[in-house]
mmCIF file of C-alpha atoms in Angstrom:
data_model
loop_
_atom_site.group_PDB
_atom_site.id
_atom_site.type_symbol
_atom_site.label_atom_id
_atom_site.label_comp_id
_atom_site.label_asym_id
_atom_site.label_seq_id
_atom_site.Cartn_x
_atom_site.Cartn_y
_atom_site.Cartn_z
ATOM 1 C CA MET A 11 0.000 0.000 0.000
ATOM 2 C CA LYS A 12 2.865 2.326 0.823
ATOM 3 C CA LYS A 13 4.521 1.555 -2.500
ATOM 4 C CA PHE A 14 1.271 2.078 -4.370
ATOM 5 C CA SER A 15 0.725 5.465 -2.685
ATOM 6 C CA LYS A 16 4.239 6.533 -3.630
ATOM 7 C CA ILE A 17 3.718 5.548 -7.276
ATOM 8 C CA LEU A 18 0.379 7.369 -7.299
ATOM 9 C CA PHE A 19 1.930 10.524 -5.856
ATOM 10 C CA ILE A 20 4.833 10.495 -8.350
ATOM 11 C CA SER A 21 2.432 9.878 -11.258
ATOM 12 C CA PHE A 22 0.189 12.772 -10.200
ATOM 13 C CA PHE A 23 3.246 15.022 -9.762
ATOM 14 C CA LEU A 24 4.448 14.149 -13.292
ATOM 15 C CA VAL A 25 0.981 14.890 -14.688
ATOM 16 C CA LEU A 26 1.012 18.324 -13.031
ATOM 17 C CA ILE A 27 4.504 19.089 -14.355
ATOM 18 C CA THR A 28 3.477 18.030 -17.868
ATOM 19 C CA ASP A 29 0.285 20.073 -17.651
ATOM 20 C CA PHE A 30 2.146 23.142 -16.363
ATOM 21 C CA PHE A 31 4.555 23.195 -19.321
ATOM 22 C CA LEU A 32 2.534 21.527 -22.090
ATOM 23 C CA GLY A 33 -1.119 21.861 -20.951
ATOM 24 C CA ALA A 34 -1.990 24.744 -23.267
ATOM 25 C CA TYR A 35 -0.556 22.838 -26.236
ATOM 26 C CA LEU A 36 -2.359 19.601 -25.304
ATOM 27 C CA LEU A 37 -5.612 21.509 -24.924
ATOM 28 C CA LYS A 38 -5.359 22.750 -28.494
ATOM 29 C CA LEU A 39 -5.224 19.120 -29.673
ATOM 30 C CA THR A 40 -8.342 18.195 -27.680
ATOM 31 C CA PRO A 41 -11.625 18.340 -29.639
ATOM 32 C CA LYS A 42 -14.009 20.546 -27.706
ATOM 33 C CA LYS A 43 -17.112 22.668 -28.026
ATOM 34 C CA ILE A 44 -16.500 26.042 -29.671
ATOM 35 C CA GLU A 45 -16.849 28.799 -27.073
ATOM 36 C CA TYR A 46 -18.388 31.971 -28.452
ATOM 37 C CA THR A 47 -18.738 33.869 -25.162
ATOM 38 C CA VAL A 48 -16.089 35.494 -22.983
ATOM 39 C CA SER A 49 -16.133 36.731 -19.404
ATOM 40 C CA HIS A 50 -16.717 40.434 -18.804
ATOM 41 C CA LYS A 51 -15.481 42.388 -15.800
ATOM 42 C CA ILE A 52 -18.711 44.403 -15.433
ATOM 43 C CA PHE A 53 -21.661 42.332 -16.675
ATOM 44 C CA ASP A 54 -20.290 38.777 -16.282
ATOM 45 C CA HIS A 55 -20.148 37.614 -19.905
ATOM 46 C CA ASN A 56 -20.431 38.797 -23.466
ATOM 47 C CA LEU A 57 -20.135 37.498 -27.014
ATOM 48 C CA LYS A 58 -16.673 37.323 -28.537
ATOM 49 C CA LYS A 59 -15.785 40.303 -30.702
ATOM 50 C CA SER A 60 -15.629 39.899 -34.528
ATOM 51 C CA PHE A 61 -16.411 36.202 -34.181
ATOM 52 C CA LYS A 62 -17.385 33.949 -37.085
ATOM 53 C CA SER A 63 -17.951 30.203 -36.898
ATOM 54 C CA ASN A 64 -20.408 27.361 -37.330
ATOM 55 C CA LEU A 65 -21.844 26.322 -33.967
ATOM 56 C CA GLU A 66 -23.714 23.213 -32.908
ATOM 57 C CA TRP A 67 -26.856 23.526 -30.799
ATOM 58 C CA SER A 68 -28.901 20.446 -31.616
ATOM 59 C CA PRO A 69 -26.849 17.230 -32.119
ATOM 60 C CA GLY A 70 -25.584 17.063 -35.679
ATOM 61 C CA LYS A 71 -27.097 20.421 -36.685
ATOM 62 C CA THR A 72 -24.932 23.504 -37.091
ATOM 63 C CA TYR A 73 -25.745 27.154 -37.661
ATOM 64 C CA GLN A 74 -23.730 30.231 -38.615
ATOM 65 C CA PHE A 75 -22.852 32.619 -35.825
ATOM 66 C CA CYS A 76 -21.212 36.000 -36.386
ATOM 67 C CA THR A 77 -20.578 39.086 -34.286
ATOM 68 C CA ASP A 78 -19.337 42.580 -35.116
ATOM 69 C CA LYS A 79 -16.642 44.724 -33.511
ATOM 70 C CA ASN A 80 -19.093 45.652 -30.745
ATOM 71 C CA SER A 81 -19.628 41.974 -29.799
ATOM 72 C CA PHE A 82 -23.240 42.185 -31.046
ATOM 73 C CA ARG A 83 -24.645 39.271 -33.018
ATOM 74 C CA THR A 84 -25.253 40.276 -36.602
ATOM 75 C CA PHE A 85 -25.460 39.041 -40.196
ATOM 76 C CA CYS A 86 -22.233 37.395 -41.317
ATOM 77 C CA ASN A 87 -21.755 39.985 -44.093
ATOM 78 C CA ASN A 88 -21.930 42.797 -41.521
ATOM 79 C CA THR A 89 -19.193 41.788 -39.065
ATOM 80 C CA ASN A 90 -17.022 44.890 -39.596
ATOM 81 C CA SER A 91 -19.622 47.272 -38.212
ATOM 82 C CA ASP A 92 -18.292 49.430 -35.376
ATOM 83 C CA LEU A 93 -21.302 51.745 -35.092
ATOM 84 C CA LYS A 94 -22.073 53.268 -31.718
ATOM 85 C CA ASN A 95 -25.332 54.997 -32.680
ATOM 86 C CA PHE A 96 -28.403 52.803 -33.125
ATOM 87 C CA ASP A 97 -32.096 53.339 -33.741
ATOM 88 C CA ILE A 98 -33.165 50.183 -31.890
ATOM 89 C CA ALA A 99 -31.354 47.904 -29.462
ATOM 90 C CA PHE A 100 -32.845 44.533 -28.553
ATOM 91 C CA ILE A 101 -31.714 42.885 -25.337
ATOM 92 C CA GLY A 102 -32.665 39.548 -23.798
ATOM 93 C CA ASP A 103 -31.180 36.117 -23.256
ATOM 94 C CA SER A 104 -30.652 33.124 -25.569
ATOM 95 C CA PHE A 105 -34.058 33.598 -27.241
ATOM 96 C CA THR A 106 -33.065 37.132 -28.317
ATOM 97 C CA GLU A 107 -29.552 36.013 -29.230
ATOM 98 C CA GLY A 108 -31.233 33.410 -31.444
ATOM 99 C CA VAL A 109 -29.539 30.158 -30.482
ATOM 100 C CA GLY A 110 -29.671 27.245 -32.900
ATOM 101 C CA LEU A 111 -30.553 29.340 -35.956
ATOM 102 C CA ASN A 112 -28.855 31.360 -38.658
ATOM 103 C CA TYR A 113 -29.355 35.054 -37.952
ATOM 104 C CA ARG A 114 -31.758 35.561 -40.859
ATOM 105 C CA ASP A 115 -34.130 33.055 -39.212
ATOM 106 C CA THR A 116 -34.157 34.711 -35.769
ATOM 107 C CA PHE A 117 -36.810 37.281 -34.886
ATOM 108 C CA VAL A 118 -34.236 40.080 -34.426
ATOM 109 C CA GLY A 119 -32.558 39.132 -37.714
ATOM 110 C CA ARG A 120 -35.920 39.182 -39.497
ATOM 111 C CA ILE A 121 -36.709 42.617 -38.032
ATOM 112 C CA ALA A 122 -33.274 43.952 -39.044
ATOM 113 C CA ASN A 123 -33.774 42.598 -42.569
ATOM 114 C CA ASP A 124 -37.244 44.171 -42.755
ATOM 115 C CA PHE A 125 -36.107 47.597 -41.543
ATOM 116 C CA LYS A 126 -32.898 48.019 -43.510
ATOM 117 C CA LYS A 127 -32.947 51.805 -43.066
ATOM 118 C CA LEU A 128 -32.808 51.447 -39.278
ATOM 119 C CA LYS A 129 -29.584 50.717 -37.421
ATOM 120 C CA ILE A 130 -30.431 47.765 -35.187
ATOM 121 C CA ALA A 131 -28.260 46.242 -32.450
ATOM 122 C CA ASN A 132 -28.784 42.819 -30.897
ATOM 123 C CA LEU A 133 -27.411 42.957 -27.331
ATOM 124 C CA GLY A 134 -28.944 39.608 -26.367
ATOM 125 C CA VAL A 135 -26.692 36.875 -24.990
ATOM 126 C CA VAL A 136 -27.385 33.437 -23.560
ATOM 127 C CA SER A 137 -28.133 33.434 -19.785
ATOM 128 C CA TYR A 138 -28.736 37.173 -19.496
ATOM 129 C CA SER A 139 -31.382 38.421 -17.047
ATOM 130 C CA PRO A 140 -32.678 41.819 -15.780
ATOM 131 C CA SER A 141 -29.645 42.409 -13.537
ATOM 132 C CA ILE A 142 -27.430 42.103 -16.625
ATOM 133 C CA TYR A 143 -29.833 44.029 -18.887
ATOM 134 C CA TYR A 144 -29.427 46.989 -16.555
ATOM 135 C CA THR A 145 -25.673 46.598 -16.002
ATOM 136 C CA LYS A 146 -24.827 46.097 -19.684
ATOM 137 C CA LEU A 147 -26.958 49.007 -20.867
ATOM 138 C CA LYS A 148 -25.430 51.257 -18.215
ATOM 139 C CA TYR A 149 -21.948 50.188 -19.303
ATOM 140 C CA LEU A 150 -22.691 50.824 -22.992
ATOM 141 C CA LEU A 151 -24.232 54.252 -22.357
ATOM 142 C CA GLU A 152 -21.227 55.236 -20.238
ATOM 143 C CA ASN A 153 -19.038 54.192 -23.179
ATOM 144 C CA ASN A 154 -20.789 56.554 -25.611
ATOM 145 C CA TYR A 155 -23.243 54.147 -27.208
ATOM 146 C CA LYS A 156 -26.519 55.788 -28.167
ATOM 147 C CA PHE A 157 -29.935 54.198 -28.714
ATOM 148 C CA GLU A 158 -33.237 55.760 -29.729
ATOM 149 C CA ARG A 159 -35.185 52.753 -28.463
ATOM 150 C CA VAL A 160 -34.393 49.751 -26.272
ATOM 151 C CA ILE A 161 -36.631 46.681 -26.417
ATOM 152 C CA ILE A 162 -36.257 44.120 -23.624
ATOM 153 C CA TYR A 163 -37.538 40.602 -24.258
ATOM 154 C CA PHE A 164 -38.116 39.374 -20.710
ATOM 155 C CA ASP A 165 -37.602 35.613 -20.527
ATOM 156 C CA ILE A 166 -39.355 33.066 -18.300
ATOM 157 C CA SER A 167 -35.953 32.017 -16.903
ATOM 158 C CA ASP A 168 -35.022 35.573 -15.884
ATOM 159 C CA ILE A 169 -36.420 35.152 -12.362
ATOM 160 C CA TYR A 170 -34.315 32.024 -11.839
ATOM 161 C CA ASP A 171 -31.121 33.635 -13.131
ATOM 162 C CA ASP A 172 -31.449 36.809 -11.057
ATOM 163 C CA ASN A 173 -32.040 34.797 -7.892
ATOM 164 C CA LYS A 174 -29.971 31.657 -8.352
ATOM 165 C CA LYS A 175 -27.121 32.634 -10.634
ATOM 166 C CA TYR A 176 -26.092 36.279 -10.156
ATOM 167 C CA ASN A 177 -25.257 38.822 -7.476
ATOM 168 C CA PHE A 178 -25.277 42.562 -8.121
ATOM 169 C CA GLU A 179 -22.630 44.471 -6.146
ATOM 170 C CA ASN A 180 -21.090 47.897 -6.779
ATOM 171 C CA ASN A 181 -22.743 48.097 -10.198
ATOM 172 C CA LYS A 182 -21.129 44.819 -11.270
ATOM 173 C CA ILE A 183 -22.434 41.303 -11.778
ATOM 174 C CA PHE A 184 -20.857 38.405 -9.890
ATOM 175 C CA ARG A 185 -21.614 34.705 -10.050
ATOM 176 C CA LYS A 186 -23.194 33.282 -6.907
ATOM 177 C CA LYS A 187 -20.136 31.413 -5.753
ATOM 178 C CA SER A 188 -17.289 32.175 -3.402
ATOM 179 C CA LYS A 189 -14.906 34.838 -4.722
ATOM 180 C CA ILE A 190 -12.058 32.832 -3.205
ATOM 181 C CA LEU A 191 -13.217 29.743 -5.108
ATOM 182 C CA SER A 192 -13.565 31.771 -8.288
ATOM 183 C CA SER A 193 -10.055 33.179 -7.905
ATOM 184 C CA PHE A 194 -8.679 29.696 -7.226
ATOM 185 C CA GLN A 195 -10.385 28.322 -10.342
ATOM 186 C CA LYS A 196 -8.859 31.073 -12.501
ATOM 187 C CA SER A 197 -5.397 30.365 -11.073
ATOM 188 C CA LEU A 198 -5.856 26.645 -11.639
ATOM 189 C CA LYS A 199 -6.967 27.229 -15.218
ATOM 190 C CA SER A 200 -3.937 29.437 -15.852
ATOM 191 C CA ALA A 201 -1.358 27.085 -14.285
ATOM 192 C CA PHE A 202 -2.874 23.719 -15.237
ATOM 193 C CA PRO A 203 -5.176 24.290 -18.256
ATOM 194 C CA PHE A 204 -5.590 20.651 -19.259
ATOM 195 C CA LEU A 205 -6.455 19.548 -15.702
ATOM 196 C CA ALA A 206 -8.924 22.426 -15.350
ATOM 197 C CA TYR A 207 -10.602 21.525 -18.657
ATOM 198 C CA SER A 208 -10.799 17.820 -17.754
ATOM 199 C CA THR A 209 -12.234 18.582 -14.304
ATOM 200 C CA LYS A 210 -14.907 20.871 -15.792
ATOM 201 C CA ALA A 211 -15.840 18.277 -18.436
ATOM 202 C CA LEU A 212 -16.190 15.586 -15.747
ATOM 203 C CA LYS A 213 -18.276 17.905 -13.554
ATOM 204 C CA ASN A 214 -20.625 18.726 -16.468
ATOM 205 C CA LYS A 215 -21.034 15.028 -17.253
ATOM 206 C CA ILE A 216 -21.913 14.185 -13.635
ATOM 207 C CA SER A 217 -24.291 17.163 -13.453
ATOM 208 C CA TYR A 218 -26.036 16.040 -16.657
ATOM 209 C CA LYS A 219 -26.526 12.527 -15.254
ATOM 210 C CA GLN A 220 -27.920 13.926 -11.998
ATOM 211 C CA LYS A 221 -30.443 16.037 -13.919
ATOM 212 C CA SER A 222 -31.479 12.969 -15.905
ATOM 213 C CA VAL A 223 -32.060 11.002 -12.698
ATOM 214 C CA LYS A 224 -34.270 13.756 -11.270
ATOM 215 C CA LYS A 225 -36.489 13.437 -14.347
ATOM 216 C CA CYS A 226 -37.901 16.937 -14.103
ATOM 217 C CA GLY A 227 -37.495 18.258 -17.618
ATOM 218 C CA TYR A 228 -38.559 21.490 -19.246
ATOM 219 C CA LEU A 229 -42.015 20.033 -20.068
ATOM 220 C CA ASP A 230 -42.729 18.999 -16.477
ATOM 221 C CA TYR A 231 -44.840 20.850 -13.925
ATOM 222 C CA CYS A 232 -41.924 20.765 -11.467
ATOM 223 C CA HIS A 233 -39.317 22.439 -13.706
ATOM 224 C CA GLU A 234 -37.903 25.235 -11.550
ATOM 225 C CA LYS A 235 -36.899 27.688 -14.274
ATOM 226 C CA SER A 236 -40.219 27.692 -16.078
ATOM 227 C CA SER A 237 -42.950 26.690 -13.621
ATOM 228 C CA TRP A 238 -43.038 29.814 -11.400
ATOM 229 C CA THR A 239 -45.766 31.329 -13.584
ATOM 230 C CA PHE A 240 -48.238 28.546 -12.680
ATOM 231 C CA ASN A 241 -46.665 26.635 -9.757
ATOM 232 C CA ASN A 242 -46.474 28.578 -6.477
ATOM 233 C CA GLU A 243 -43.825 26.202 -5.147
ATOM 234 C CA PHE A 244 -41.163 28.243 -6.966
ATOM 235 C CA PHE A 245 -40.286 31.924 -6.583
ATOM 236 C CA GLY A 246 -42.557 34.090 -4.495
ATOM 237 C CA GLY A 247 -42.994 37.836 -4.329
ATOM 238 C CA ASP A 248 -39.507 38.671 -3.062
ATOM 239 C CA GLU A 249 -37.777 36.773 -5.861
ATOM 240 C CA ILE A 250 -40.057 38.166 -8.557
ATOM 241 C CA ASN A 251 -39.704 41.720 -7.217
ATOM 242 C CA LYS A 252 -35.930 41.405 -7.397
ATOM 243 C CA SER A 253 -36.126 41.133 -11.182
ATOM 244 C CA LEU A 254 -38.819 43.805 -11.369
ATOM 245 C CA ASP A 255 -36.563 46.162 -9.393
ATOM 246 C CA PHE A 256 -33.847 45.736 -12.030
ATOM 247 C CA MET A 257 -36.434 46.425 -14.726
ATOM 248 C CA GLU A 258 -37.391 49.609 -12.865
ATOM 249 C CA MET A 259 -33.717 50.613 -12.631
ATOM 250 C CA THR A 260 -33.381 50.013 -16.371
ATOM 251 C CA TYR A 261 -36.423 52.159 -17.105
ATOM 252 C CA ASN A 262 -35.028 55.013 -14.990
ATOM 253 C CA LEU A 263 -31.633 54.695 -16.711
ATOM 254 C CA LEU A 264 -33.191 54.829 -20.174
ATOM 255 C CA ASP A 265 -35.628 57.605 -19.263
ATOM 256 C CA LYS A 266 -32.731 59.707 -17.937
ATOM 257 C CA ASN A 267 -31.035 59.286 -21.334
ATOM 258 C CA ASN A 268 -34.240 60.035 -23.306
ATOM 259 C CA ILE A 269 -34.426 56.483 -24.648
ATOM 260 C CA LYS A 270 -37.812 54.893 -25.287
ATOM 261 C CA MET A 271 -38.296 51.521 -23.597
ATOM 262 C CA SER A 272 -40.468 48.590 -24.671
ATOM 263 C CA VAL A 273 -40.918 45.073 -23.280
ATOM 264 C CA GLY A 274 -41.723 41.768 -24.968
ATOM 265 C CA ILE A 275 -42.726 38.412 -23.468
ATOM 266 C CA TYR A 276 -43.324 34.937 -24.884
ATOM 267 C CA PRO A 277 -44.210 31.478 -23.518
ATOM 268 C CA TRP A 278 -41.928 28.511 -22.994
ATOM 269 C CA PRO A 279 -43.302 25.046 -23.865
ATOM 270 C CA ALA A 280 -44.212 24.622 -20.164
ATOM 271 C CA GLN A 281 -46.547 27.619 -20.389
ATOM 272 C CA ILE A 282 -48.290 25.995 -23.357
ATOM 273 C CA MET A 283 -48.663 22.789 -21.330
ATOM 274 C CA PHE A 284 -49.766 24.158 -17.933
ATOM 275 C CA ASP A 285 -50.449 27.895 -18.121
ATOM 276 C CA ASN A 286 -52.928 30.135 -19.919
ATOM 277 C CA ARG A 287 -52.980 33.309 -21.991
ATOM 278 C CA GLN A 288 -53.388 35.429 -18.828
ATOM 279 C CA SER A 289 -50.250 34.009 -17.256
ATOM 280 C CA LYS A 290 -48.673 35.561 -14.163
ATOM 281 C CA ILE A 291 -45.889 36.951 -16.354
ATOM 282 C CA VAL A 292 -48.461 38.653 -18.607
ATOM 283 C CA ASN A 293 -49.994 40.471 -15.637
ATOM 284 C CA LEU A 294 -46.603 41.362 -14.148
ATOM 285 C CA MET A 295 -45.178 42.824 -17.330
ATOM 286 C CA SER A 296 -48.356 44.580 -18.469
ATOM 287 C CA ASN A 297 -48.587 46.261 -15.052
ATOM 288 C CA PHE A 298 -44.902 47.158 -15.178
ATOM 289 C CA CYS A 299 -45.276 48.655 -18.648
ATOM 290 C CA GLU A 300 -48.121 50.966 -17.692
ATOM 291 C CA ASN A 301 -46.919 54.564 -18.233
ATOM 292 C CA LYS A 302 -43.384 53.278 -18.928
ATOM 293 C CA CYS A 303 -43.309 51.289 -22.153
ATOM 294 C CA GLU A 304 -43.699 52.650 -25.641
ATOM 295 C CA PHE A 305 -44.842 49.162 -26.744
ATOM 296 C CA PHE A 306 -45.742 45.942 -24.977
ATOM 297 C CA PHE A 307 -45.121 42.930 -27.227
ATOM 298 C CA ASN A 308 -47.270 40.247 -25.608
ATOM 299 C CA ASN A 309 -46.882 36.996 -27.572
ATOM 300 C CA PHE A 310 -49.046 34.838 -25.294
ATOM 301 C CA PRO A 311 -52.363 35.375 -27.157
ATOM 302 C CA ASP A 312 -50.752 34.546 -30.511
ATOM 303 C CA PHE A 313 -49.697 31.121 -29.228
ATOM 304 C CA PHE A 314 -52.720 30.279 -27.107
ATOM 305 C CA ASP A 315 -55.150 31.227 -29.886
ATOM 306 C CA GLU A 316 -53.746 28.326 -31.903
ATOM 307 C CA LEU A 317 -54.861 25.808 -29.276
ATOM 308 C CA ASN A 318 -58.198 26.040 -31.093
ATOM 309 C CA LEU A 319 -56.444 24.360 -34.032
ATOM 310 C CA TYR A 320 -53.770 22.130 -32.431
ATOM 311 C CA ASP A 321 -53.346 20.083 -29.298
ATOM 312 C CA LYS A 322 -50.612 21.262 -26.916
ATOM 313 C CA GLU A 323 -47.962 18.767 -28.015
ATOM 314 C CA SER A 324 -48.517 19.575 -31.697
ATOM 315 C CA LEU A 325 -48.316 23.316 -31.019
ATOM 316 C CA ILE A 326 -44.995 22.828 -29.216
ATOM 317 C CA SER A 327 -43.639 20.707 -32.080
ATOM 318 C CA LYS A 328 -44.668 23.402 -34.551
ATOM 319 C CA TYR A 329 -42.877 26.313 -32.905
ATOM 320 C CA TYR A 330 -40.035 24.995 -30.738
ATOM 321 C CA ILE A 331 -36.775 23.224 -31.479
ATOM 322 C CA LYS A 332 -37.242 19.502 -30.887
ATOM 323 C CA GLY A 333 -36.241 18.594 -27.340
ATOM 324 C CA ASP A 334 -35.552 22.237 -26.460
ATOM 325 C CA VAL A 335 -37.260 25.282 -24.943
ATOM 326 C CA HIS A 336 -36.120 27.642 -27.717
ATOM 327 C CA PHE A 337 -38.096 28.653 -30.764
ATOM 328 C CA ASN A 338 -37.399 27.117 -34.146
ATOM 329 C CA SER A 339 -37.564 29.214 -37.308
ATOM 330 C CA SER A 340 -41.396 29.178 -37.299
ATOM 331 C CA GLY A 341 -41.488 30.261 -33.652
ATOM 332 C CA ASN A 342 -39.120 33.136 -34.381
ATOM 333 C CA GLU A 343 -41.273 34.177 -37.311
ATOM 334 C CA LYS A 344 -44.267 34.302 -34.972
ATOM 335 C CA ILE A 345 -42.400 36.616 -32.567
ATOM 336 C CA TYR A 346 -41.326 38.735 -35.550
ATOM 337 C CA ARG A 347 -44.879 39.070 -36.862
ATOM 338 C CA ASN A 348 -46.149 40.091 -33.422
ATOM 339 C CA PHE A 349 -43.476 42.812 -33.359
ATOM 340 C CA ILE A 350 -44.351 44.090 -36.844
ATOM 341 C CA ARG A 351 -48.091 44.200 -36.117
ATOM 342 C CA ILE A 352 -47.646 46.242 -32.933
ATOM 343 C CA PHE A 353 -44.670 48.391 -33.969
ATOM 344 C CA GLU A 354 -46.182 49.541 -37.261
ATOM 345 C CA ASN A 355 -49.622 50.428 -35.851
#
């Protein structure tokens, strides 16, 4: 046993030495998922600047993803844009970013293509929430960006992210984990990149298996991120008001800068399954928008009206990516048409 422990210690020491000197090189040889986001010192994370690649969202299906010099997602023939003055800025999370689809098929891409004379910015990034909407917009305005209008697409998962994922301190966003742990992880990644990558990959694999065992998917009544609009077990008044407070702060920020604000909402598949057209989020956002919003883009009626034609499962299959909460091309077109109908009237 003593001999075995000694061999184990020497082997681990040799691995660390190899990783320290050759880890970065070995990591380049390791096939891995393309990362298109980077950390940000103020609002946690952002898209990579002037990025162009094919990404995979659904297994075996890729889509084009391009950003400009501002780190805003855009059409792949428009990646050199370094504009700082925009007519409309859209901000939201992965739905607004348009995951899984070429930009022309996303609702923001369709709007930009339809209004070619307007300068449109897509500030949406996966896993954003109201605390980041406020912090990012504040950062951009302080860095001389100008917007005539800002349209926030408030996502069902925003309440979860503001309460479970992020902390807001000193006008910055921090992940809800120990700063000491975070600093240690960065040091580990810098000194031993291959070990850090392998540890993260193993952790993600274990986490995925644990989620599978729990068997509470995005179409289940018990799904924490989505069920707060119809299941009182998740997120009460304090948690909901936390996100609403950030929305209020955003309104005050935009109003101070003479920027018109609008809000959009849309259902997840769970809302189609268990909720109704007068969902809690509809009431919350319509009340919030009173005397604040230029437009309120409520997509709930557009989806629930179709339950007269389709059963719930068929409606979900029609508008959402298979096995996912995000809209497919048809779902994005529906959000786009709702925008056009309200914006042009």
